[in-house]
Short mmCIF file of C-alpha atoms in Angstrom, two decimals:
data_model
loop_
_atom_site.label_atom_id
_atom_site.label_comp_id
_atom_site.label_asym_id
_atom_site.label_seq_id
_atom_site.Cartn_x
_atom_site.Cartn_y
_atom_site.Cartn_z
CA MET A 1 64.49 -170.06 202.27
CA ARG A 2 64.69 -172.00 199.60
CA ARG A 3 63.47 -171.45 195.84
CA TRP A 4 61.68 -174.33 195.18
CA ALA A 5 60.06 -173.73 191.32
CA ASN A 6 62.12 -170.98 189.87
CA PRO A 7 61.10 -170.60 185.89
CA PRO A 8 63.37 -171.49 184.05
CA VAL A 9 63.83 -168.28 182.12
CA LEU A 10 66.40 -167.68 179.24
CA PRO A 11 67.79 -164.80 179.52
CA PRO A 12 69.83 -161.81 177.25
CA ARG A 13 73.70 -162.50 177.91
CA LEU A 14 73.21 -166.20 176.76
CA TRP A 15 77.08 -167.48 177.94
CA SER A 16 77.11 -166.49 181.25
CA HIS A 17 73.71 -167.48 182.02
CA ARG A 18 74.34 -171.06 180.22
CA HIS A 19 73.53 -172.73 183.96
CA GLN A 20 70.12 -171.47 183.62
CA ILE A 21 70.05 -172.54 179.61
CA LEU A 22 71.28 -175.97 181.48
CA ARG A 23 68.32 -175.92 183.32
CA LEU A 24 65.54 -175.01 179.99
CA VAL A 25 66.68 -177.81 178.31
CA LEU A 26 66.39 -179.75 181.55
CA TRP A 27 62.50 -178.68 181.60
CA ALA A 28 62.24 -179.41 178.26
CA ASN A 29 63.27 -182.91 178.74
CA ILE A 30 59.60 -183.97 181.03
CA PRO A 31 57.17 -183.26 177.84
CA PRO A 32 59.79 -185.84 175.59
CA ALA A 33 59.61 -188.05 179.04
CA GLY A 34 56.08 -188.14 179.12
CA VAL A 35 55.65 -189.04 175.36
CA LEU A 36 58.08 -191.72 175.76
CA VAL A 37 55.92 -193.38 178.74
CA LEU A 38 53.18 -193.23 176.24
CA LEU A 39 54.25 -194.63 173.63
CA HIS A 40 54.89 -197.74 175.35
CA ARG A 41 52.04 -197.53 177.16
CA GLN A 42 49.03 -196.52 175.96
CA ASP A 43 46.24 -197.25 178.30
CA GLN A 44 44.04 -194.48 180.38
CA GLU A 45 45.98 -194.36 183.51
CA SER A 46 49.21 -193.33 181.61
CA LEU A 47 47.96 -190.34 179.91
CA PHE A 48 46.31 -189.57 183.46
CA LEU A 49 49.34 -189.29 185.27
CA VAL A 50 51.22 -187.89 182.28
CA SER A 51 48.81 -185.37 181.76
CA LEU A 52 49.18 -184.36 185.28
CA VAL A 53 52.42 -184.40 185.48
CA ALA A 54 52.57 -181.55 182.15
CA GLY A 55 50.00 -179.84 184.01
CA LEU A 56 51.63 -179.27 187.58
CA ALA A 57 55.35 -178.68 185.46
CA LEU A 58 53.53 -176.63 184.08
CA LEU A 59 51.99 -175.10 186.89
CA ALA A 60 55.01 -175.06 188.62
CA THR A 61 56.61 -172.91 186.09
CA PHE A 62 54.03 -169.49 186.07
CA SER A 63 53.99 -170.30 190.34
CA ARG A 64 55.11 -166.79 190.32
CA GLY A 65 55.17 -166.58 193.87
CA THR A 66 58.72 -169.05 194.38
CA ARG A 67 58.94 -168.20 198.35
CA SER A 68 55.35 -169.44 198.95
CA LEU A 69 53.88 -172.62 200.38
CA ARG A 70 51.81 -172.74 197.21
CA ALA A 71 55.15 -173.38 194.90
CA THR A 72 56.63 -175.68 197.65
CA LEU A 73 53.18 -178.17 197.45
CA VAL A 74 53.02 -177.78 193.54
CA SER A 75 56.56 -178.91 193.12
CA VAL A 76 56.53 -182.07 195.42
CA SER A 77 53.41 -183.24 193.99
CA LEU A 78 54.94 -182.71 190.61
CA MET A 79 57.80 -185.04 192.50
CA ALA A 80 55.01 -187.44 193.47
CA CYS A 81 53.80 -187.29 189.53
CA ALA A 82 56.40 -188.20 187.98
CA GLY A 83 57.53 -190.78 190.55
CA LEU A 84 53.75 -191.78 189.97
CA ALA A 85 53.73 -191.91 186.37
CA ALA A 86 56.91 -193.98 185.67
CA PHE A 87 55.44 -196.71 188.64
CA ALA A 88 52.86 -196.94 185.92
CA SER A 89 54.99 -197.48 183.10
CA THR A 90 57.68 -199.80 184.13
CA GLY A 91 60.23 -201.38 181.62
CA PRO A 92 62.23 -199.59 179.03
CA GLN A 93 60.45 -196.66 179.90
CA ARG A 94 62.75 -196.10 182.72
CA PHE A 95 64.70 -194.18 180.38
CA ALA A 96 62.06 -190.88 180.51
CA TYR A 97 62.13 -191.93 184.69
CA PHE A 98 65.24 -191.18 184.98
CA VAL A 99 65.17 -187.83 182.36
CA VAL A 100 62.42 -186.67 184.70
CA MET A 101 64.20 -187.06 188.85
CA THR A 102 67.47 -185.77 186.82
CA ALA A 103 65.37 -182.69 185.39
CA SER A 104 63.75 -182.60 188.99
CA ILE A 105 66.64 -182.07 190.40
CA ALA A 106 68.31 -180.24 188.17
CA LEU A 107 65.53 -177.50 188.73
CA TYR A 108 64.58 -178.15 192.35
CA ARG A 109 68.19 -178.27 193.27
CA SER A 110 67.88 -179.75 196.91
CA TRP A 111 69.37 -182.83 198.45
CA ALA A 112 65.95 -184.02 199.72
CA VAL A 113 64.74 -184.34 196.26
CA LEU A 114 67.54 -186.47 195.34
CA ALA A 115 66.42 -188.54 198.61
CA VAL A 116 62.73 -188.55 197.08
CA ALA A 117 64.44 -189.77 193.99
CA CYS A 118 66.88 -192.63 195.12
CA LEU A 119 63.04 -194.18 197.31
CA VAL A 120 60.56 -193.96 194.73
CA GLY A 121 63.42 -196.08 192.36
CA ILE A 122 64.39 -198.02 194.68
CA GLY A 123 60.74 -198.72 195.80
CA GLU A 124 59.46 -199.12 192.73
CA GLU A 125 62.41 -201.66 192.06
CA PHE A 126 61.09 -203.65 194.81
CA VAL A 127 57.76 -203.66 194.12
CA LEU A 128 57.98 -204.81 190.79
CA GLY A 129 61.61 -205.75 189.67
CA SER A 130 64.01 -207.10 192.53
CA PRO A 131 66.33 -205.75 194.85
CA GLU A 132 69.56 -206.36 192.79
CA VAL A 133 67.83 -204.41 189.97
CA ALA A 134 66.60 -202.29 192.76
CA SER A 135 70.36 -201.49 194.25
CA VAL A 136 71.60 -200.61 191.02
CA GLY A 137 68.67 -197.86 189.79
CA ALA A 138 69.50 -196.55 193.34
CA LEU A 139 72.92 -196.51 192.41
CA PHE A 140 72.67 -194.89 188.96
CA MET A 141 69.88 -192.33 190.80
CA LEU A 142 72.27 -191.42 193.20
CA ILE A 143 75.41 -190.81 191.00
CA VAL A 144 73.64 -188.60 188.15
CA GLY A 145 71.79 -186.63 191.38
CA SER A 146 75.10 -186.44 193.44
CA GLY A 147 76.55 -184.47 190.15
CA ALA A 148 74.17 -182.28 189.50
CA LEU A 149 74.07 -181.47 193.09
CA ILE A 150 77.68 -180.86 192.82
CA ALA A 151 77.52 -178.98 189.22
CA TRP A 152 74.95 -176.52 190.84
CA SER A 153 76.62 -175.66 194.51
CA MET A 154 79.53 -174.65 192.26
CA ASP A 155 76.56 -172.90 190.27
CA VAL A 156 75.61 -170.93 193.04
CA ARG A 157 79.34 -170.41 194.12
CA GLN A 158 79.64 -168.04 191.07
CA TYR A 159 76.04 -166.99 190.47
CA GLN A 160 74.18 -166.90 193.86
CA LEU A 161 73.29 -163.31 193.87
CA GLU A 162 71.06 -164.10 190.91
CA GLU A 163 70.31 -167.55 192.17
CA GLY A 164 71.14 -168.37 195.42
CA PRO A 165 69.02 -170.22 197.77
CA ASP A 166 71.29 -169.02 201.05
CA GLU A 167 70.44 -165.32 200.93
CA THR A 168 72.80 -165.63 203.84
CA GLN A 169 75.40 -166.43 201.79
CA ALA A 170 75.14 -163.67 199.32
CA ALA A 171 75.07 -161.13 202.23
CA ASN A 172 78.29 -162.67 203.19
CA ARG A 173 80.08 -161.96 199.71
CA LEU A 174 78.04 -158.53 199.67
CA ARG A 175 79.15 -157.71 202.89
CA GLU A 176 83.34 -159.28 201.38
CA ALA A 177 82.81 -157.30 198.01
CA ILE A 178 82.69 -153.78 200.36
CA GLN A 179 86.05 -154.04 202.56
CA HIS A 180 87.46 -155.70 199.76
CA GLY A 181 87.00 -152.93 197.34
CA GLU A 182 85.16 -155.02 195.23
CA LEU A 183 82.16 -151.72 194.32
CA ILE A 184 82.49 -149.05 192.16
CA LEU A 185 80.93 -146.49 190.44
CA HIS A 186 80.30 -145.12 187.15
CA TYR A 187 78.68 -141.90 186.61
CA GLN A 188 76.71 -140.99 184.09
CA PRO A 189 76.54 -137.13 182.19
CA LYS A 190 73.85 -134.43 183.64
CA PHE A 191 72.95 -132.00 180.05
CA ASP A 192 71.73 -128.52 180.90
CA LEU A 193 68.73 -127.41 178.15
CA ARG A 194 69.15 -124.17 179.07
CA THR A 195 73.07 -124.00 178.39
CA ARG A 196 73.56 -127.11 176.67
CA ARG A 197 77.05 -128.35 178.47
CA ILE A 198 76.79 -131.63 180.29
CA VAL A 199 76.33 -129.99 183.52
CA GLY A 200 77.17 -132.73 185.84
CA VAL A 201 76.83 -136.65 186.50
CA GLU A 202 75.08 -139.15 188.06
CA ALA A 203 77.28 -141.50 190.15
CA LEU A 204 75.99 -144.90 190.10
CA VAL A 205 77.32 -148.17 192.22
CA ARG A 206 77.96 -151.38 190.23
CA TRP A 207 79.84 -154.51 191.53
CA SER A 208 82.74 -155.61 190.21
CA PRO A 209 83.76 -159.64 191.35
CA PRO A 210 87.17 -159.78 189.80
CA GLY A 211 87.29 -162.41 187.28
CA GLN A 212 83.35 -161.68 186.52
CA GLU A 213 80.67 -159.88 184.68
CA LEU A 214 79.85 -156.47 185.87
CA VAL A 215 76.47 -156.73 188.75
CA PHE A 216 74.63 -153.91 188.73
CA PRO A 217 72.73 -152.52 191.49
CA ASP A 218 69.36 -154.56 190.93
CA ALA A 219 70.80 -157.28 191.93
CA PHE A 220 72.38 -156.61 195.20
CA ILE A 221 70.80 -153.75 196.87
CA GLY A 222 67.47 -156.27 197.97
CA VAL A 223 70.16 -158.36 199.91
CA ALA A 224 72.07 -155.56 201.37
CA GLU A 225 68.64 -153.78 202.49
CA ARG A 226 67.83 -157.43 203.91
CA ALA A 227 70.70 -158.14 205.51
CA GLY A 228 71.12 -154.74 207.21
CA ILE A 229 74.12 -153.56 205.31
CA MET A 230 73.13 -150.86 203.47
CA LYS A 231 74.79 -148.62 205.60
CA PRO A 232 78.17 -149.71 205.34
CA LEU A 233 77.57 -149.98 201.32
CA THR A 234 76.10 -146.48 201.52
CA PHE A 235 79.58 -145.18 203.22
CA ALA A 236 81.86 -146.93 200.48
CA VAL A 237 79.90 -145.21 197.96
CA LEU A 238 80.14 -142.08 199.54
CA ASP A 239 83.97 -142.43 199.63
CA LEU A 240 83.87 -143.59 196.04
CA ALA A 241 82.16 -140.88 195.14
CA LEU A 242 83.92 -137.84 196.75
CA ARG A 243 87.44 -139.48 196.02
CA GLN A 244 86.04 -139.53 192.17
CA TYR A 245 85.31 -135.71 192.71
CA ARG A 246 88.91 -134.84 194.62
CA ALA A 247 91.04 -136.43 191.94
CA TRP A 248 88.27 -134.56 189.31
CA ASP A 249 88.82 -131.25 190.94
CA ASP A 250 92.94 -131.67 192.10
CA ARG A 251 93.35 -132.42 187.32
CA PRO A 252 95.30 -129.46 185.86
CA SER A 253 91.78 -127.52 184.79
CA LYS A 254 91.13 -127.80 181.48
CA LYS A 255 87.95 -127.33 180.68
CA MET B 1 55.95 -139.40 176.90
CA SER B 2 56.79 -138.26 173.35
CA THR B 3 53.33 -140.58 172.50
CA GLY B 4 50.61 -139.82 175.29
CA ASP B 5 48.74 -136.89 175.37
CA GLY B 6 48.67 -138.16 179.44
CA ASP B 7 51.60 -138.70 180.31
CA ARG B 8 52.66 -135.03 178.56
CA THR B 9 50.60 -133.63 181.45
CA ILE B 10 51.60 -135.70 184.32
CA VAL B 11 55.07 -134.59 182.97
CA GLN B 12 54.90 -130.85 182.25
CA ALA B 13 52.50 -130.63 186.32
CA SER B 14 55.35 -132.42 188.08
CA ILE B 15 58.40 -129.97 186.46
CA GLU B 16 55.75 -127.08 186.79
CA LEU B 17 55.17 -128.50 191.08
CA ALA B 18 59.30 -128.63 191.60
CA HIS B 19 59.79 -125.22 189.73
CA LYS B 20 56.86 -123.56 192.22
CA PHE B 21 58.96 -124.91 194.74
CA GLY B 22 62.12 -123.56 193.87
CA LYS B 23 63.76 -126.95 192.63
CA ARG B 24 65.14 -127.49 189.44
CA VAL B 25 63.93 -130.60 187.61
CA VAL B 26 66.61 -133.08 186.12
CA ALA B 27 64.50 -135.66 183.78
CA GLU B 28 66.17 -138.90 183.43
CA GLY B 29 66.29 -141.82 180.88
CA VAL B 30 65.79 -139.28 177.95
CA GLU B 31 66.46 -141.47 174.94
CA ASP B 32 65.46 -139.55 171.92
CA THR B 33 65.33 -135.83 170.30
CA THR B 34 61.45 -135.62 170.76
CA THR B 35 61.63 -136.30 174.33
CA LEU B 36 64.65 -133.93 174.86
CA ARG B 37 62.82 -131.56 172.57
CA LEU B 38 59.53 -131.64 174.51
CA LEU B 39 60.90 -131.15 177.55
CA GLU B 40 62.66 -128.21 176.53
CA GLU B 41 59.70 -127.01 175.56
CA MET B 42 58.59 -127.71 178.72
CA GLY B 43 60.50 -125.99 180.52
CA CYS B 44 62.34 -128.82 182.27
CA ASP B 45 66.25 -127.94 183.33
CA GLN B 46 68.06 -130.89 183.37
CA ALA B 47 68.15 -134.06 181.17
CA GLN B 48 69.75 -137.07 181.16
CA GLY B 49 69.75 -140.67 179.78
CA TYR B 50 70.75 -142.98 176.82
CA LEU B 51 70.90 -139.98 174.12
CA ILE B 52 72.86 -137.93 176.22
CA SER B 53 75.04 -141.07 177.14
CA ARG B 54 75.03 -144.69 179.77
CA PRO B 55 76.45 -144.59 182.37
CA LEU B 56 80.42 -144.34 181.98
CA PRO B 57 83.70 -145.50 184.12
CA ALA B 58 85.24 -142.22 185.60
CA GLU B 59 88.15 -142.80 183.17
CA HIS B 60 86.00 -142.52 180.37
CA LEU B 61 84.44 -139.84 181.15
CA ALA B 62 86.85 -136.67 180.48
CA GLY B 63 87.56 -138.87 176.61
CA TRP B 64 84.07 -138.69 176.21
CA LEU B 65 82.94 -135.31 176.92
CA GLU B 66 86.20 -134.05 174.42
CA ASN B 67 84.47 -135.83 172.18
CA TRP B 68 80.35 -134.69 172.43
CA VAL B 69 78.48 -133.29 170.16
CA PRO B 70 74.91 -132.12 171.73
CA PRO B 71 72.28 -132.78 171.04
CA ALA B 72 70.04 -130.93 167.83
CA MET B 73 67.71 -128.33 169.97
CA LEU B 74 64.49 -125.89 169.25
CA ALA B 75 66.81 -123.20 169.96
CA ALA B 76 69.79 -123.32 167.26
#
């Protein structure tokens, strides 16, 4: 299922999460866009709409149940209010509308959102402008939105484990990883408190996708459990651990 | 664990329970010597954590073992 209102959070390793940072930056554009609307149209209805958008944006950010119907409703009403806010402030403030819309597309990452953005854009121009302006606006929206979505789909290919809206895709990728031997083990030493010697190691699984950073089990065990591939994963890990045990055991004894 | 009396009681009781069942106890996530000493006092069998080492790739393990110095303990 799609994650509709996934809050943009800044994680510790910056470069590997640059797409999330981009989302954060886009998200941060919503309040300035609201201010722009207010500056150009100083009336009560704009104030009301902008605060509504800001409130819903906050709600969407802090609603942790990302898979719930509530979150979906929140994001949809957020979109609707963004459209209304832009509607209430036609003129040079169209810029604000575009910022809000592109930010929403990037955040919610769905073609449905792009379609809604285009429709609201066209509708707005038809009511308050001319059909020519409407088509130009829609075209612009389509180009910007498509760009955002293409960037997103490339992003997903690389980061599907953390971000993937499509769990099946992640599960298939994990299945391949098991078959292609992309799983590796790290070993954490165990220290005996009486003999004060290292008496063993604990084997911990890691996923090492070619040319990418190491993925830790908390990011893929859940996927494996839900996809029913814990058994092949367990056997792959067991196989690795036993091979390594054998390799250590076969070494000329040097203690 | 090294800060709360309640936590300490839980750890102590868990160690004793395991020992009564004839099991050995491994303490995971040991990050400082204070905790290690406490565990030793409580009769814990083994310890694991960043104080000793983070998880290592197999090829680094032998080298690590050669250079490793055991942490200071109660019995010198």
